[in-house]
Short mmCIF file of C-alpha atoms in Angstrom, two decimals:
data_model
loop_
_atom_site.label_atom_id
_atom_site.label_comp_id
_atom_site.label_asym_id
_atom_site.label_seq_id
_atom_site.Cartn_x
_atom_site.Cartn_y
_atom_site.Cartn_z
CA UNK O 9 -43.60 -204.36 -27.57
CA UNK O 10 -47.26 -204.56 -26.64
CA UNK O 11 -46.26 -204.31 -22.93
CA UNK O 12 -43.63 -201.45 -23.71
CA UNK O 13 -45.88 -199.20 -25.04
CA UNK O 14 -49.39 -199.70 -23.19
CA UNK O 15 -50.51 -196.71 -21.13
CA UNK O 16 -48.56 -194.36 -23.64
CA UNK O 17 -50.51 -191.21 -24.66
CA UNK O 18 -50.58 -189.45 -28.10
CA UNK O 19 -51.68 -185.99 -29.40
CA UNK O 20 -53.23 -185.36 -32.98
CA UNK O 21 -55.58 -182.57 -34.75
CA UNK O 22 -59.16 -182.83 -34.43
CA UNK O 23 -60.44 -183.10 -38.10
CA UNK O 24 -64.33 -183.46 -36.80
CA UNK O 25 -65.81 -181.66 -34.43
CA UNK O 26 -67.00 -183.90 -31.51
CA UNK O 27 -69.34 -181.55 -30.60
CA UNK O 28 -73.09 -181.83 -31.52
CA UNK O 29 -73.18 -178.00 -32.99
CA UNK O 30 -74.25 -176.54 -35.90
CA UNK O 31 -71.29 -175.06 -38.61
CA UNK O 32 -71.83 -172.35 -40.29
CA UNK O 33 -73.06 -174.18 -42.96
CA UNK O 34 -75.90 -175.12 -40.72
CA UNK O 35 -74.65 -178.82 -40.35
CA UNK O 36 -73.38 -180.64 -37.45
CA UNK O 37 -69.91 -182.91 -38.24
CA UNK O 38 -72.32 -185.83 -38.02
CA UNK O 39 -74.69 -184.25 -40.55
CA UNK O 40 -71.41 -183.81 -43.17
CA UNK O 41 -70.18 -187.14 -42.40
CA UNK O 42 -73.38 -188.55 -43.32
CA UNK O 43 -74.07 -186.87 -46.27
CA UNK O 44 -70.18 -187.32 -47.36
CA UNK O 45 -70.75 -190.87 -47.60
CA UNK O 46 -73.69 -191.05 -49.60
CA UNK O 47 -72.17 -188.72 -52.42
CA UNK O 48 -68.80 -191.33 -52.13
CA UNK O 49 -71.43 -194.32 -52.42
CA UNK O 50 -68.52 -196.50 -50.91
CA UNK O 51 -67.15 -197.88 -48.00
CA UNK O 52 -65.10 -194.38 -46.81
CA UNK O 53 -61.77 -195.86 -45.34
CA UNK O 54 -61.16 -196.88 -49.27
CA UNK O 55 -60.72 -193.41 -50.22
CA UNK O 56 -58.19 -191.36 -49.91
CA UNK O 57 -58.31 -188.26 -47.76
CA UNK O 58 -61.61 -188.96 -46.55
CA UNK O 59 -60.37 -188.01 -42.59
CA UNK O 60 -59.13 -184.79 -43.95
CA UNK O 61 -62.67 -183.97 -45.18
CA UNK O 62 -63.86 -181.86 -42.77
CA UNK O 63 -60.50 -179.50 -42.96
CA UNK O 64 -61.31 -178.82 -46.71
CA UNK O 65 -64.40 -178.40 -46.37
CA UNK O 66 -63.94 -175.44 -43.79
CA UNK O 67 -61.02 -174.24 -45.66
CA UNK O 68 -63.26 -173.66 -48.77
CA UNK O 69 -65.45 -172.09 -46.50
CA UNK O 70 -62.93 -169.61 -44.77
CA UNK O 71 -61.55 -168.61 -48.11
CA UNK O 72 -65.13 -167.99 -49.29
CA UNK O 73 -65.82 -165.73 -46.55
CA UNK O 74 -62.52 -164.30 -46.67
CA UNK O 75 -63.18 -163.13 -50.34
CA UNK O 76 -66.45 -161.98 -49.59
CA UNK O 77 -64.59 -159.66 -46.82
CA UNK O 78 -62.12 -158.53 -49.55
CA UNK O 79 -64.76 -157.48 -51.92
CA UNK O 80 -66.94 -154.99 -49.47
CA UNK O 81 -63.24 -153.58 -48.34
CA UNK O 82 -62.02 -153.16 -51.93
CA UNK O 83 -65.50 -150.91 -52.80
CA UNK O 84 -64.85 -148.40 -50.03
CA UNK O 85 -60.89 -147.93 -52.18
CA UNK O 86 -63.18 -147.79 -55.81
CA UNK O 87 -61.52 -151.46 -56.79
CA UNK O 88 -62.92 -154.71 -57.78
CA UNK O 89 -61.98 -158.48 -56.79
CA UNK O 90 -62.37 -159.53 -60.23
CA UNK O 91 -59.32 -157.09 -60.88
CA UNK O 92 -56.84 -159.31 -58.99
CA UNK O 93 -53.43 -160.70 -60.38
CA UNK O 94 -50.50 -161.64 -58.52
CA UNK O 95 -48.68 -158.34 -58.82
CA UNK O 96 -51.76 -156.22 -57.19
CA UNK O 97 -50.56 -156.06 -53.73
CA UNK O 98 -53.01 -153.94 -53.01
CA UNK O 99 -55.72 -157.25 -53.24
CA UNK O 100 -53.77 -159.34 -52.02
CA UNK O 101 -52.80 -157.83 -48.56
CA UNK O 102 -56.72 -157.10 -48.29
CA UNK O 103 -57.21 -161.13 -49.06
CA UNK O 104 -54.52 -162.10 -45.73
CA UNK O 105 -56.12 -159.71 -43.93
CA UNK O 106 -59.58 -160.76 -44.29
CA UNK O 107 -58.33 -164.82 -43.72
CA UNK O 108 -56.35 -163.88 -41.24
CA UNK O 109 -59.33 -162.38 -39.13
CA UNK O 110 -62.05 -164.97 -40.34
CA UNK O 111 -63.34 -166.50 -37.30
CA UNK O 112 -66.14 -169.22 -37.10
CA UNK O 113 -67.64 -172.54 -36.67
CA UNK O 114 -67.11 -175.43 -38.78
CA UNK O 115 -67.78 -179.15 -39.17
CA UNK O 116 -63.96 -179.81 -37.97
CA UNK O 117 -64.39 -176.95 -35.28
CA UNK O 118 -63.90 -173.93 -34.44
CA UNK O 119 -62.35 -172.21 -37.56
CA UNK O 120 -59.29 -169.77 -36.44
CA UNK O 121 -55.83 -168.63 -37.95
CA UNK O 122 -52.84 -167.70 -36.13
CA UNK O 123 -50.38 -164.78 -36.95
CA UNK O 124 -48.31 -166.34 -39.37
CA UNK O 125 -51.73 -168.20 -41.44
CA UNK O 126 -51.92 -171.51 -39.60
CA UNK O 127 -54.75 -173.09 -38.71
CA UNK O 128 -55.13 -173.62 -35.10
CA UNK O 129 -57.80 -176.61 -34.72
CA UNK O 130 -58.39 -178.24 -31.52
CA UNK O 131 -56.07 -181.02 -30.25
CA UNK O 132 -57.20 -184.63 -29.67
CA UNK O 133 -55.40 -186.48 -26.51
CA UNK O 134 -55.78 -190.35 -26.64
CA UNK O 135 -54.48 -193.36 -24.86
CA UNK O 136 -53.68 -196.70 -25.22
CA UNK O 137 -55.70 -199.06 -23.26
CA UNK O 138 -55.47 -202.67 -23.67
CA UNK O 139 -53.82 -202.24 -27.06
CA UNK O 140 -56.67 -199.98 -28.04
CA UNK O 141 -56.94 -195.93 -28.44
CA UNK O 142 -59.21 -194.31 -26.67
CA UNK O 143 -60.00 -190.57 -26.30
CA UNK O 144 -58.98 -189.31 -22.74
CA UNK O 145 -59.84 -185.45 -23.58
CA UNK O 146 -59.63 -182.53 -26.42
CA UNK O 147 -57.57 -179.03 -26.00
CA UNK O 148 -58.70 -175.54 -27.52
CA UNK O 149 -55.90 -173.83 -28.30
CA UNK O 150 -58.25 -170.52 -29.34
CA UNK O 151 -59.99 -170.84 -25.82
CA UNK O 152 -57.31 -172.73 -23.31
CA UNK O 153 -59.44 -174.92 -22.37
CA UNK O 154 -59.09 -178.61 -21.64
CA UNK O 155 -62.34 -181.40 -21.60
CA UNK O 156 -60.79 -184.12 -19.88
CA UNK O 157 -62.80 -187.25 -19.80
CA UNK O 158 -61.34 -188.78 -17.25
CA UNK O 159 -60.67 -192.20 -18.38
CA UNK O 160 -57.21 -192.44 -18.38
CA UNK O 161 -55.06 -195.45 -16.44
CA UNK O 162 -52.10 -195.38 -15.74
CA UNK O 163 -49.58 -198.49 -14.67
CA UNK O 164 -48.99 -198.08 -10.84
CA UNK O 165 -51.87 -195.92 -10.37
CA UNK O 166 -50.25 -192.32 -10.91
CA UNK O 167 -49.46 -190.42 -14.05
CA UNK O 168 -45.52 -191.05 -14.77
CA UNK O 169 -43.31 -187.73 -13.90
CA UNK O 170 -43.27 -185.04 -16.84
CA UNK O 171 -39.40 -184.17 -16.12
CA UNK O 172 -36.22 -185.98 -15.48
CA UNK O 173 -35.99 -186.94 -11.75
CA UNK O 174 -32.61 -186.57 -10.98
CA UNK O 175 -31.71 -188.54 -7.50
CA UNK O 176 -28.39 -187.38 -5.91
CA UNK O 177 -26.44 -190.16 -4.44
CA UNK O 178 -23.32 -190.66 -2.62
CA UNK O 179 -20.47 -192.59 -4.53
CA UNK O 180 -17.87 -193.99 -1.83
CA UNK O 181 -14.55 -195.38 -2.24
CA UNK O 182 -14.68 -199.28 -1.49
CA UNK O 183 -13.91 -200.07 2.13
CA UNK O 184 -12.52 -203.70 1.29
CA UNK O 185 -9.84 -201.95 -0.82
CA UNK O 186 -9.53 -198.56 1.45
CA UNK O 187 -8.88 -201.39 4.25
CA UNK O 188 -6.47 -203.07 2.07
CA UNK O 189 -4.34 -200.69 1.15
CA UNK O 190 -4.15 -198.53 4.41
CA UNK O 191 -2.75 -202.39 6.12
CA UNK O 192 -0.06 -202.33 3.32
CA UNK O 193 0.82 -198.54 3.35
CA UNK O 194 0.73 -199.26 7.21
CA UNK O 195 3.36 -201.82 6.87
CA UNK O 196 5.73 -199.82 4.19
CA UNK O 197 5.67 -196.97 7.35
CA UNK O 198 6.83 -199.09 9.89
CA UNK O 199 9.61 -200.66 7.70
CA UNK O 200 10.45 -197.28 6.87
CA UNK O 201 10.42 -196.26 10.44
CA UNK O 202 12.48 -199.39 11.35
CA UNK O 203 14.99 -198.26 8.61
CA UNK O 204 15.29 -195.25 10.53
CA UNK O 205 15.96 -196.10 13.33
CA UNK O 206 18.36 -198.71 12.33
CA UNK O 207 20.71 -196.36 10.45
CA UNK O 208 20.51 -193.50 13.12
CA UNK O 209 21.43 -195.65 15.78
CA UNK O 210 24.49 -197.65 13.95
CA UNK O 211 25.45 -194.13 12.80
CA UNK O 212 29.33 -194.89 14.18
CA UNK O 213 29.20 -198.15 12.02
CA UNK O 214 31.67 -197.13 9.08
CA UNK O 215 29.89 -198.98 6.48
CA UNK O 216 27.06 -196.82 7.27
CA UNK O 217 28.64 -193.61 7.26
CA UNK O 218 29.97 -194.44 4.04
CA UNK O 219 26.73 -194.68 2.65
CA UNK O 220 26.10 -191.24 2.98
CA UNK O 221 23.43 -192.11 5.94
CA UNK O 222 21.43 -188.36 6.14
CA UNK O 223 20.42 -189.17 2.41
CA UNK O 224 19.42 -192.50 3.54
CA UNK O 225 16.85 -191.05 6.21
CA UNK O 226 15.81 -188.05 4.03
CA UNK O 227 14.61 -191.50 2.01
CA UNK O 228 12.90 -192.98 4.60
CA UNK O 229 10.99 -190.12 5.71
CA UNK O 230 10.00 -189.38 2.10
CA UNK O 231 9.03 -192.48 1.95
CA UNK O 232 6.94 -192.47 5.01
CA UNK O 233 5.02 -189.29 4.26
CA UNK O 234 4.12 -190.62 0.57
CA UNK O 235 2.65 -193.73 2.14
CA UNK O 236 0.76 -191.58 4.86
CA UNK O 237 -0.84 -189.84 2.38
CA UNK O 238 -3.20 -193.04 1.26
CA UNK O 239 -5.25 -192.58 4.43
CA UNK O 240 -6.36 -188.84 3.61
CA UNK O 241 -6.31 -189.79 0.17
CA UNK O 242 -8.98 -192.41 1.03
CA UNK O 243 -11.54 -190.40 3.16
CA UNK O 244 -14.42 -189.29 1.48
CA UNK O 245 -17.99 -187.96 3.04
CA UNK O 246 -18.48 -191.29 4.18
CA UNK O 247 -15.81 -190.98 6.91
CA UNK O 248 -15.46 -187.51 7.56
CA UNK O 249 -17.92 -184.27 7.09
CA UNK O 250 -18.22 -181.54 4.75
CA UNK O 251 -16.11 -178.98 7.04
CA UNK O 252 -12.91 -181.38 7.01
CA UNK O 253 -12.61 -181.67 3.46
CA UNK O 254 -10.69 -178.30 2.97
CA UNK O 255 -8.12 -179.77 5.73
CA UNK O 256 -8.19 -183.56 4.37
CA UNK O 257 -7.54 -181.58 0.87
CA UNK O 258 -4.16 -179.85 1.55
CA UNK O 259 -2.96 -182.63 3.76
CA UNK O 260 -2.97 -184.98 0.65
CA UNK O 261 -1.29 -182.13 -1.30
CA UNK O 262 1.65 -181.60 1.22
CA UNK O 263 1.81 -185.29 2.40
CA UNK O 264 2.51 -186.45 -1.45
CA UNK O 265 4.38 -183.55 -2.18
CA UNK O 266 7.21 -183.43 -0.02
CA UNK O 267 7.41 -187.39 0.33
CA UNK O 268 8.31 -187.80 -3.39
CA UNK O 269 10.10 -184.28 -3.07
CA UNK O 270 12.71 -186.13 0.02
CA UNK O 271 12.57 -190.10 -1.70
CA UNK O 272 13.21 -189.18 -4.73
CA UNK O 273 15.59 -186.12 -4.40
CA UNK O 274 17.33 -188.52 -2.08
CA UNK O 275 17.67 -190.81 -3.67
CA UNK O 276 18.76 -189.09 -7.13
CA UNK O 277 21.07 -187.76 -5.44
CA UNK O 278 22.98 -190.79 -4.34
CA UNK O 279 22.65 -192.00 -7.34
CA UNK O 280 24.49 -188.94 -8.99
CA UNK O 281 27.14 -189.18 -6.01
CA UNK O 282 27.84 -193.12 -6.83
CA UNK O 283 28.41 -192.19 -10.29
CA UNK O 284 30.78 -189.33 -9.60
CA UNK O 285 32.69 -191.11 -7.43
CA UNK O 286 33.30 -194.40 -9.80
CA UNK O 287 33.64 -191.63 -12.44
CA UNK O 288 36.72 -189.80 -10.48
CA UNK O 289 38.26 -193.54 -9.55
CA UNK O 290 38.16 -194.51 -13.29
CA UNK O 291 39.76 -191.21 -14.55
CA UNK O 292 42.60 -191.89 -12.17
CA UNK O 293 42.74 -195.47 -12.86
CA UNK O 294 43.02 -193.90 -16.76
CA UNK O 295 46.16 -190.93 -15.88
CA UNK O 296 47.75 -193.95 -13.58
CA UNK O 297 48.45 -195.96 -16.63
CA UNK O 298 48.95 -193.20 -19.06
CA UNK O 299 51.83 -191.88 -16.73
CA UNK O 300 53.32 -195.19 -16.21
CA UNK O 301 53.62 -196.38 -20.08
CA UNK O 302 54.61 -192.92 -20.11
CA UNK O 303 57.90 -193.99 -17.41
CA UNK O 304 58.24 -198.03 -18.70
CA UNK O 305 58.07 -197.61 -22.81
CA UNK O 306 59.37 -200.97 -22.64
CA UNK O 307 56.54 -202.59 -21.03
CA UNK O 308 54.83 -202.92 -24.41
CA UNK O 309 57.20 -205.33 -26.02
CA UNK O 310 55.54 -208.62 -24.50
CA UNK O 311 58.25 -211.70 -23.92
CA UNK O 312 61.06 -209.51 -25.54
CA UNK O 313 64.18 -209.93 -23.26
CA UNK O 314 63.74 -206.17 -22.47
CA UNK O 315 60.21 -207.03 -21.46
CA UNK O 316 60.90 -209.67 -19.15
CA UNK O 317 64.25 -207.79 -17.85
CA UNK O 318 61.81 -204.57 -17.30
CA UNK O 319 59.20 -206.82 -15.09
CA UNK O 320 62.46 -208.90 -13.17
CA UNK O 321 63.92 -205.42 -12.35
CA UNK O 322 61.04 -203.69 -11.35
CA UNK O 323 60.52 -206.89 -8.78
CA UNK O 324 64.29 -206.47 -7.54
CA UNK O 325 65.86 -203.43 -8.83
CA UNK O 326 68.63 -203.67 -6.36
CA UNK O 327 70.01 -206.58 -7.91
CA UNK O 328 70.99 -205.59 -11.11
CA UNK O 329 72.40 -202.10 -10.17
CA UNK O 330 75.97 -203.55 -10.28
CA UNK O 331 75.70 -206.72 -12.46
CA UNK O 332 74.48 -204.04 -15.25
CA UNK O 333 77.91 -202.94 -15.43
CA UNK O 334 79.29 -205.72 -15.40
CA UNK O 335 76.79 -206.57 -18.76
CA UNK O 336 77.25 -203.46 -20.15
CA UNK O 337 81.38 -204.06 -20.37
CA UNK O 338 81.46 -207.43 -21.35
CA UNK O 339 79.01 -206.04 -24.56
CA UNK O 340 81.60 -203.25 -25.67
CA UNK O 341 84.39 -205.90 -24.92
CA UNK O 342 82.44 -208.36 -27.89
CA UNK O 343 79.81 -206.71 -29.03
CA UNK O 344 79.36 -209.30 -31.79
CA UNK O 345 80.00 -213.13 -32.42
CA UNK O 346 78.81 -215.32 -34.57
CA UNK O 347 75.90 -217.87 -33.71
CA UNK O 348 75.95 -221.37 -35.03
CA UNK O 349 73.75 -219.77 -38.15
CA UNK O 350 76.33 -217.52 -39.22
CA UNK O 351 74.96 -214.09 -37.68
CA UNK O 352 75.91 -211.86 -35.15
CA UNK O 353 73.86 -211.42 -31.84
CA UNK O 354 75.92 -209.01 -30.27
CA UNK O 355 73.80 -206.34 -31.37
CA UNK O 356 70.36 -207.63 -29.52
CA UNK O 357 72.64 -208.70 -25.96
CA UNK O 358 73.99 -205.07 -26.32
CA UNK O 359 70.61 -203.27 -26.63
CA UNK O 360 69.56 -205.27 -23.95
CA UNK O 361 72.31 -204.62 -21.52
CA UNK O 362 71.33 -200.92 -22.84
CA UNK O 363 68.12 -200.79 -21.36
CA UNK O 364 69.46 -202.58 -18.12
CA UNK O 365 71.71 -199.41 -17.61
CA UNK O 366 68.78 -197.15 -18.29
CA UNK O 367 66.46 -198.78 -15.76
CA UNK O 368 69.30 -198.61 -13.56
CA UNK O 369 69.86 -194.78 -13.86
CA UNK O 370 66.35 -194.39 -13.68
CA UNK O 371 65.75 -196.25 -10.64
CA UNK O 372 68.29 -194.41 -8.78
CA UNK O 373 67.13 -190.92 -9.99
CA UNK O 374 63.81 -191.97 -8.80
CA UNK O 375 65.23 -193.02 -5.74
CA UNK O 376 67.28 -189.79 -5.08
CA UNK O 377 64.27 -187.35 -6.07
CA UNK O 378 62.16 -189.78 -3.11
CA UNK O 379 65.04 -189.85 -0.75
CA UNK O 380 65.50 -185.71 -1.09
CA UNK O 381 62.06 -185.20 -1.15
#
């Protein structure tokens, strides 16, 4: 802490005149000093206010002469001073007045009041040297004048700056990483390019021109003018001067703009083709199988015989189109005998020979509506 503050400087009032001149009470501020201490009749840094001394000494004095001043002003208006109370205004504007124009010499100085009643004393400048104080010069205040002693030191040999130095400097971007990422954005242009190149040259290749190949390049140029705009992105007034900076500017504006713009407009856009294409196949994946449960009802009934009859004549529909007759009369010959447990299973063999006959018609409407059409 010692070291921290050493050299500092501090600023305090002057409550004894340094000055060998006589007061107006015809004593010098050694004279009151002096005689101060023999009235105390102790050591004076025991008592309290004794520094402050010489202020109220001259204070008593200034309001003493300031009342005297009152008094010969308040005979020219036919009043008296001994008529004053605190609701005479009269008296007391005479009193500021008179204070507020005493002038004169005391034991702390020279005695003076500002507008607004302060006292304005002189102002003592010290320094601390080698952990002591010691007085470098005074200031007047009533006067403007400054006694400088010229004994002030000062670490480095020079007074330290009385204002904020401000020291403009140049912040650059890093060159390891401007290096760095200018190799990779270097690289991600040349793929890009390659990419190009590649899919405009197989252009005939189906595969490619079923992959919708002008959004594929509108990609790859996106792509390559986003990664072209880390090298103006990257220049700074190390690289390039003050004049370039307007066209740097706009080319990282336009070079970032319309590369996102293409890549990812591109690219959205494929996206939202893929899915409307899957979306279309599924929707007539859906309205296929609606319209054929629609045409085979049966289909539904799993490993019923008119389930597996339905799936064997759809394989060879040819084949039954004249046993079913053949079925279909031997049903209305017997439609019913009895089964070793006592019931009937004409019924089922007729339904089924029933829906043989109606696949049969069917297929060969279907076949004459193809045929005619």
């Amino acid at each position: 802490m010692a070291e921290a503050v050493e050299g500092h400087v501090t600023t305090e009032i002057v409550m004894l005149n340094p000055e060998n001149t006589r007061s107006i009470s015809n004593m010098t501020s050694q004279e009151f000093i002096e005689k101060l201490q023999k009235r105390l009749g102790k050591n004076p840094e025991e008592t309290g206010g004794f520094q402050e001394a010489p202020l109220a000494y001259d204070a008593i004095w200034a309001l003493a002469l300031a009342l005297n001043k009152t008094s010969q002003e308040l005979v020219k208006k036919g009043l008296r001073l001994e008529d004053f109370n605190y609701n005479n205004k009269n008296i007391t504007d005479e009193i500021y007045r008179a204070l507020n124009s005493s002038a004169f010499e005391g034991v702390s100085g020279h005695v003076v009041f500002d507008a607004s009643g302060s006292r304005m004393a002189w102002t003592l400048i010290e320094q601390l040297q080698g952990g002591v104080y010691k007085k470098i010069g005074y200031y007047d205040s009533t006067k403007d004048n400054l006694s400088w002693y010229n004994n002030d030191k000062w670490i480095g040999g020079s007074p330290p700056a009385d204002y904020t130095k401000v020291i403009t400097t140049f912040r650059f971007l890093s060159q390891k990483l401007f290096i760095s990422v200018s190799v990779l954005a270097s690289l991600g242009i040349v793929l890009a390019v390659v990419c190009l190149a590649f899919n405009i040259y197989n252009g005939h290749v189906r595969y490619i021109q079923n992959s919708q190949p002008y959004l594929n390049n509108m990609t790859a140029v996106g792509c390559t003018l986003a990664l072209a705009a880390v090298f103006p992105l990257g220049l700074d007034g190390y690289h390039i001067g003050p004049g370039m900076f307007p066209f740097v500017c706009q080319a990282r504006l336009w070079l970032l703009g319309l590369g996102f713009s293409l890549a990812y407009g591109s690219m959205f856009t494929k996206i939202w083709w893929v899915h409307t294409v899957f979306t279309k196949k599924d929707d007539k994946k859906d309205k296929r199988k609606a319209r054929n449960s629609r045409e085979f009802p049966w289909e539904k009934g799993g490993n019923s015989p008119v389930g597996i009859g339905s799936r064997d004549l759809r394989r060879d529909p040819g084949f039954f189109s004249g046993s079913g007759w053949i079925l279909l009369g031997f049903g209305c010959w017997d439609p019913g005998f009895p089964s070793r447990s006592g019931f009937s299973i004409g019924i089922p063999v007729f339904r089924w020979n029933l829906g043989v006959i109606c696949w049969d018609l069917g297929v060969g409407i279907r076949d004459f509506h193809r045929d005619s059409g």
